[in-house]
PDB file of C-alpha atoms in Angstrom:
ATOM      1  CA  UNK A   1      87.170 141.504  70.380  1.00 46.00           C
ATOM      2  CA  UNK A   2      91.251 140.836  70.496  1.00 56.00           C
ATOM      3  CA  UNK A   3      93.278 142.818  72.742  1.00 60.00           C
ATOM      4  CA  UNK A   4      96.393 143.986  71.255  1.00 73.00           C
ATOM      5  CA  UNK A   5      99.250 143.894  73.311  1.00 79.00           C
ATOM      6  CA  UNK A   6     101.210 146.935  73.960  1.00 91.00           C
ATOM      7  CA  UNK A   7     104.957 145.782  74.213  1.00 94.00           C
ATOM      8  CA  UNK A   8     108.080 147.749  75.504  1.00 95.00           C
ATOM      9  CA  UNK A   9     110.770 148.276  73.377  1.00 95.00           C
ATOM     10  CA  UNK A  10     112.741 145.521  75.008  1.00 95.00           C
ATOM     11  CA  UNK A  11     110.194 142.882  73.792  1.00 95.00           C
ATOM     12  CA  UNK A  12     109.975 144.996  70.641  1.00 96.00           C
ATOM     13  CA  UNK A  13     113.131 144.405  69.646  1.00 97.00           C
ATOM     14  CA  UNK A  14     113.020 140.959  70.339  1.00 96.00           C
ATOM     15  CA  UNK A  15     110.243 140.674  67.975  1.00 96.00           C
ATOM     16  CA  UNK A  16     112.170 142.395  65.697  1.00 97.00           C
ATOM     17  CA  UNK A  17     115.257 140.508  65.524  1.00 96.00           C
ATOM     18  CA  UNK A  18     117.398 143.465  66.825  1.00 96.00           C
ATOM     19  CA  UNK A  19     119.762 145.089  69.101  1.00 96.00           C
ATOM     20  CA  UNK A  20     117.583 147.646  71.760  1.00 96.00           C
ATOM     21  CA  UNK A  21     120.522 149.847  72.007  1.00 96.00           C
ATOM     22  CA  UNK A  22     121.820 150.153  68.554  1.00 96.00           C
ATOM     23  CA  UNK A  23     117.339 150.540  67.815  1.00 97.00           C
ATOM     24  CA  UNK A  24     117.515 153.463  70.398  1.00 95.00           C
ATOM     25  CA  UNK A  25     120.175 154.903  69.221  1.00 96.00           C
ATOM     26  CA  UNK A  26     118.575 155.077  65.561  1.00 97.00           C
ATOM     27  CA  UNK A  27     115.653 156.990  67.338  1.00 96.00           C
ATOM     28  CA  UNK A  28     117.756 159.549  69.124  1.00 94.00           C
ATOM     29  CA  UNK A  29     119.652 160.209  65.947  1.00 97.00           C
ATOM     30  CA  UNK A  30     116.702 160.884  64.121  1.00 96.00           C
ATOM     31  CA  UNK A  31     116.724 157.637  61.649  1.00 97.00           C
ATOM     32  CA  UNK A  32     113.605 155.883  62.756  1.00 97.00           C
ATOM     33  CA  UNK A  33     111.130 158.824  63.305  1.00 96.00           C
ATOM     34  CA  UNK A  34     108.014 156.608  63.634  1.00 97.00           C
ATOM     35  CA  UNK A  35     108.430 155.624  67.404  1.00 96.00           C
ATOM     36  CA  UNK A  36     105.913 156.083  69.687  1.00 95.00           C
ATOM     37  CA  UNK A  37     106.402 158.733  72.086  1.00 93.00           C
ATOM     38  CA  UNK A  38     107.426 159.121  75.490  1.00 90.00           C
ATOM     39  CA  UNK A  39     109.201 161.199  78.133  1.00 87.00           C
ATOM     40  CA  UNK A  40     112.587 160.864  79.489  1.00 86.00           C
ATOM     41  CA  UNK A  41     112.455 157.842  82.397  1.00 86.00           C
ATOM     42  CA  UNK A  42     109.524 156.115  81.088  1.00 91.00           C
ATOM     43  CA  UNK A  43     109.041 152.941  78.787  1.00 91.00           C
ATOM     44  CA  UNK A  44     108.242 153.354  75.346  1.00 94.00           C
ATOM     45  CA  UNK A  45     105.331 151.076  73.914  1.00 96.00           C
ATOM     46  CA  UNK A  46     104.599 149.559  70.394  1.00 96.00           C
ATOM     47  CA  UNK A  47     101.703 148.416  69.212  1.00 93.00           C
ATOM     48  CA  UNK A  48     100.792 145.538  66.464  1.00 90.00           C
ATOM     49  CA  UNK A  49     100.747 148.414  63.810  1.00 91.00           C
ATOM     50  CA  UNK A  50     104.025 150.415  65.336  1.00 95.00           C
ATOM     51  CA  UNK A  51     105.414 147.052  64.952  1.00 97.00           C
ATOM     52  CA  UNK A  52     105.533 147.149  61.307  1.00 97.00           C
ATOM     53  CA  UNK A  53     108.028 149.827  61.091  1.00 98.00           C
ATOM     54  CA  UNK A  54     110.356 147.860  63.683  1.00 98.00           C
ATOM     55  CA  UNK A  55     110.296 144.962  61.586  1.00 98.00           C
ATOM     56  CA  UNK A  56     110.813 146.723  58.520  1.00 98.00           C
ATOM     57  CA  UNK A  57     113.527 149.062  59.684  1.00 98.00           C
ATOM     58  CA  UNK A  58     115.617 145.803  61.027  1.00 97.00           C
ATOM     59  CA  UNK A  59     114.526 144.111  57.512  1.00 97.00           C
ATOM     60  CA  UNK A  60     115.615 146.917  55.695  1.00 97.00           C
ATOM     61  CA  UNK A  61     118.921 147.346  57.078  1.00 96.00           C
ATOM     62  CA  UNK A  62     119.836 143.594  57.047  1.00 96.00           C
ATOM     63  CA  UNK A  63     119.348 144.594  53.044  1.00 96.00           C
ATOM     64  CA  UNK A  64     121.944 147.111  53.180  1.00 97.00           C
ATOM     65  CA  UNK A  65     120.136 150.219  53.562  1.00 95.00           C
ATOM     66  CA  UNK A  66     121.634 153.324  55.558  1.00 96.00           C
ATOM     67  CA  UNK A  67     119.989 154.267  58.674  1.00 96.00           C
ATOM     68  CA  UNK A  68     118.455 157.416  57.184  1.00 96.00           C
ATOM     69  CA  UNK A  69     116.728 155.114  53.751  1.00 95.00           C
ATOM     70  CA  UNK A  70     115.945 152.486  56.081  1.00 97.00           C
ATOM     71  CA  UNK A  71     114.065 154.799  58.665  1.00 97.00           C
ATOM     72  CA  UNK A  72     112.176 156.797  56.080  1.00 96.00           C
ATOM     73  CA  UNK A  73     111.089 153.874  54.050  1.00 96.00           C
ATOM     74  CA  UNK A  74     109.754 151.919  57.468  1.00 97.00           C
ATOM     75  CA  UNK A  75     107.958 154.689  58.672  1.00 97.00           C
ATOM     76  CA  UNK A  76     106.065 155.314  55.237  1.00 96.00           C
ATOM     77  CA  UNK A  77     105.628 151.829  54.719  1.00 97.00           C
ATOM     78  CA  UNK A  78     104.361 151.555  58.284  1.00 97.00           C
ATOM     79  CA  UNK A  79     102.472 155.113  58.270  1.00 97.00           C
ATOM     80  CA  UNK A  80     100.457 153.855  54.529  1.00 97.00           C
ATOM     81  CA  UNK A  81      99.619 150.732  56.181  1.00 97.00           C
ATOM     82  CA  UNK A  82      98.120 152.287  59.327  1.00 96.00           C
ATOM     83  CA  UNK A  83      95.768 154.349  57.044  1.00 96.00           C
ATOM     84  CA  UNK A  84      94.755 151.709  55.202  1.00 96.00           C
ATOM     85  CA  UNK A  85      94.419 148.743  57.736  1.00 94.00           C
ATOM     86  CA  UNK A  86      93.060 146.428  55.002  1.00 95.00           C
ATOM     87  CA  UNK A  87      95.388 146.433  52.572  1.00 96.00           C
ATOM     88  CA  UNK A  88      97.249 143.166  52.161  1.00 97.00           C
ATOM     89  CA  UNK A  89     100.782 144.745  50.418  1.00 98.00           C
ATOM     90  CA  UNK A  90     101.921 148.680  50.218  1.00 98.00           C
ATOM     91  CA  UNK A  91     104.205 149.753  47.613  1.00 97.00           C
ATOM     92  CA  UNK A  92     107.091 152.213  48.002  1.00 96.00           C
ATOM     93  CA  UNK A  93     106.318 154.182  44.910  1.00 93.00           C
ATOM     94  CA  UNK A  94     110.014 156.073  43.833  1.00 91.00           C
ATOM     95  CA  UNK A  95     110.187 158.732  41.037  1.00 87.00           C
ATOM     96  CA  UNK A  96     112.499 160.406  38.677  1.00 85.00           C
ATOM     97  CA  UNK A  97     112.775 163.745  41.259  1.00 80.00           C
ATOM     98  CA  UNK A  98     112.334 163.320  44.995  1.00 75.00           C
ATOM     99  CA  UNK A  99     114.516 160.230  45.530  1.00 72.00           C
ATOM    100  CA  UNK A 100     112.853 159.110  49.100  1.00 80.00           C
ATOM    101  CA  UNK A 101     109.873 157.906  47.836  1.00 87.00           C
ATOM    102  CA  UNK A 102     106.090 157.539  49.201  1.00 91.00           C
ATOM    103  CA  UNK A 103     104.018 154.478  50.038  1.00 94.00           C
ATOM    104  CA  UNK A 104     100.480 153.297  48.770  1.00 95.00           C
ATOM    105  CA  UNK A 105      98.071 150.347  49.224  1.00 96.00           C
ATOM    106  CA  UNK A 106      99.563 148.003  46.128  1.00 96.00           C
ATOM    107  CA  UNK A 107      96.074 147.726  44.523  1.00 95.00           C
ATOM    108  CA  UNK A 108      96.416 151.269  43.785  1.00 92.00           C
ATOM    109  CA  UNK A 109      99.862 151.468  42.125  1.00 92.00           C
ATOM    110  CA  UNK A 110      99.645 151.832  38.029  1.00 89.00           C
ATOM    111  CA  UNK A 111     101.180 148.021  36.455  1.00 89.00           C
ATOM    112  CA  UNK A 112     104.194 148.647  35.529  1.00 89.00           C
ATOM    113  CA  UNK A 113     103.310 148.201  31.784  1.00 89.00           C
ATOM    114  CA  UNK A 114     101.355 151.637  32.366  1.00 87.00           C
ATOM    115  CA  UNK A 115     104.386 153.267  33.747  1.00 86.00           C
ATOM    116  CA  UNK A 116     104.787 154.799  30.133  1.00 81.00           C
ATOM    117  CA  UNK A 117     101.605 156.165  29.918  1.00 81.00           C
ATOM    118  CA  UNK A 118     100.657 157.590  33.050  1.00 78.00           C
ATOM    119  CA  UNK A 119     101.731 159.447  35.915  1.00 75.00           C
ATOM    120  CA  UNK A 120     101.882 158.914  39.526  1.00 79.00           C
ATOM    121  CA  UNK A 121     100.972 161.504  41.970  1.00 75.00           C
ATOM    122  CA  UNK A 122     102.104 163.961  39.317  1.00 76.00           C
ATOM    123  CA  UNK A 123     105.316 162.551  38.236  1.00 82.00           C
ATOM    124  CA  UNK A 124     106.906 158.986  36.659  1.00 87.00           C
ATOM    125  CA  UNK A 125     107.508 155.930  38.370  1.00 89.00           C
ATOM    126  CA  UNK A 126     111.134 154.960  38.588  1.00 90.00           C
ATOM    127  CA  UNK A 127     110.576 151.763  40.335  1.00 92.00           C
ATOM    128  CA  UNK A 128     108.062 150.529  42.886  1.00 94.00           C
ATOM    129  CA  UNK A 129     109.147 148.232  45.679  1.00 96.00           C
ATOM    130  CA  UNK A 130     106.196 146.372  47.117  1.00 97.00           C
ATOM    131  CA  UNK A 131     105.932 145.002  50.985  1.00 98.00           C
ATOM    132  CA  UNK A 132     103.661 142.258  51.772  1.00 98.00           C
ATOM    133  CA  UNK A 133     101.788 143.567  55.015  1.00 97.00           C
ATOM    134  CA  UNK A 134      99.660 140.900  55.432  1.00 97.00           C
ATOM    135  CA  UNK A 135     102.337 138.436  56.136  1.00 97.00           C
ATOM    136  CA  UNK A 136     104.119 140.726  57.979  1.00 97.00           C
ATOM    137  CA  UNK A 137     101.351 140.938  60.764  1.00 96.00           C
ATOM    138  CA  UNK A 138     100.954 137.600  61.165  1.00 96.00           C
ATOM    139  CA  UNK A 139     104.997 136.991  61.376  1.00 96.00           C
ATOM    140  CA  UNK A 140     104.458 140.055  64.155  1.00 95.00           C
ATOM    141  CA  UNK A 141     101.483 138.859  66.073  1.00 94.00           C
ATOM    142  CA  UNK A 142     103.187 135.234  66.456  1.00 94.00           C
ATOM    143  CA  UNK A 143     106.231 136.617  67.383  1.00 94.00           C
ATOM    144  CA  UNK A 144     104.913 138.784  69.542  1.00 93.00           C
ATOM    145  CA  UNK A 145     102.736 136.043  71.173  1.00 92.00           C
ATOM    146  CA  UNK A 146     105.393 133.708  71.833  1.00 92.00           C
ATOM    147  CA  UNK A 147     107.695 136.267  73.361  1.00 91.00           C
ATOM    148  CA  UNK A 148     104.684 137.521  75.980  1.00 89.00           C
ATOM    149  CA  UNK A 149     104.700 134.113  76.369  1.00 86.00           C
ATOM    150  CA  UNK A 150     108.361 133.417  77.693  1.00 74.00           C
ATOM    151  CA  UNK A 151     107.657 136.731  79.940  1.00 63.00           C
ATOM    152  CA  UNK A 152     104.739 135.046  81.317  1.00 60.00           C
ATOM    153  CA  UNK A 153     106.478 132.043  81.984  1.00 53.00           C
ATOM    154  CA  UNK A 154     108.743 134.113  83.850  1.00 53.00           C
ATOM    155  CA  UNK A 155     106.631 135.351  86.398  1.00 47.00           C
TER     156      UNK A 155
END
């Protein structure tokens, strides 16, 4: 059995690619709602999966996205892929109505071609923006390795 490394948000954001204050300050504001939680004076921990979210958020913003989009979108990116810890690629499925959007595993997203024909959880699909997981976690998990790595080397 692996042991997945818990990292603080420190290393996190290393992983990530991005600043720990300007992350921490998306957390206290409310934008990233998917941290893990803590108490005031202690260390907040990730794990592989929480990563996803991190990664994401940073990803998304770097693509323009406000604070608010890019938050929401991690965290049901990252939330769909926790439930569903095999699927290789989750889709952020947007409709004609809500405007935020939910996420699915991929395989179960209608081809677009059917978009005229059926519905989605009740409504149309406007568009569907797919995220390849898969990758993702393996981009994570090296990243992640290789920074434990330099803390190790530290010691």
């Amino acid at each position: 059995m692996t042991i997945k490394p818990k990292i603080n948000t420190t290393i996190a954001c290393r992983v990530a690619g991005m600043d720990k204050d300007r992350f921490n300050e998306a957390i206290a504001a409310g934008f990233f709602k998917c941290a893990p939680e803590t108490i005031p004076g202690r260390a907040r921990y990730f794990e592989p999966e929480d990563m996803v979210a991190v990664c994401l958020y940073r990803e998304l913003m770097n693509d323009g996205l406000t604070k608010e989009r890019a938050g929401h979108v991690a965290c049901a990116v990252s939330n769909a892929a926790k439930q569903n810890p095999a699927a290789e690629c989750i889709s952020l499925v947007n409709d004609y109505f809500t405007g935020w959007g939910s996420a699915y595993p991929a395989d179960g997203v209608p081809s677009f071609k059917e978009w005229g024909d059926v519905t989605f959880s009740g409504t149309d699909i406007r568009k569907v923006t797919t995220f390849n997981i898969a990758k993702l976690r393996k981009v994570i998990a090296h990243k992640t390795e290789v920074e434990l790595s330099y803390h190790r080397s530290e010691d």
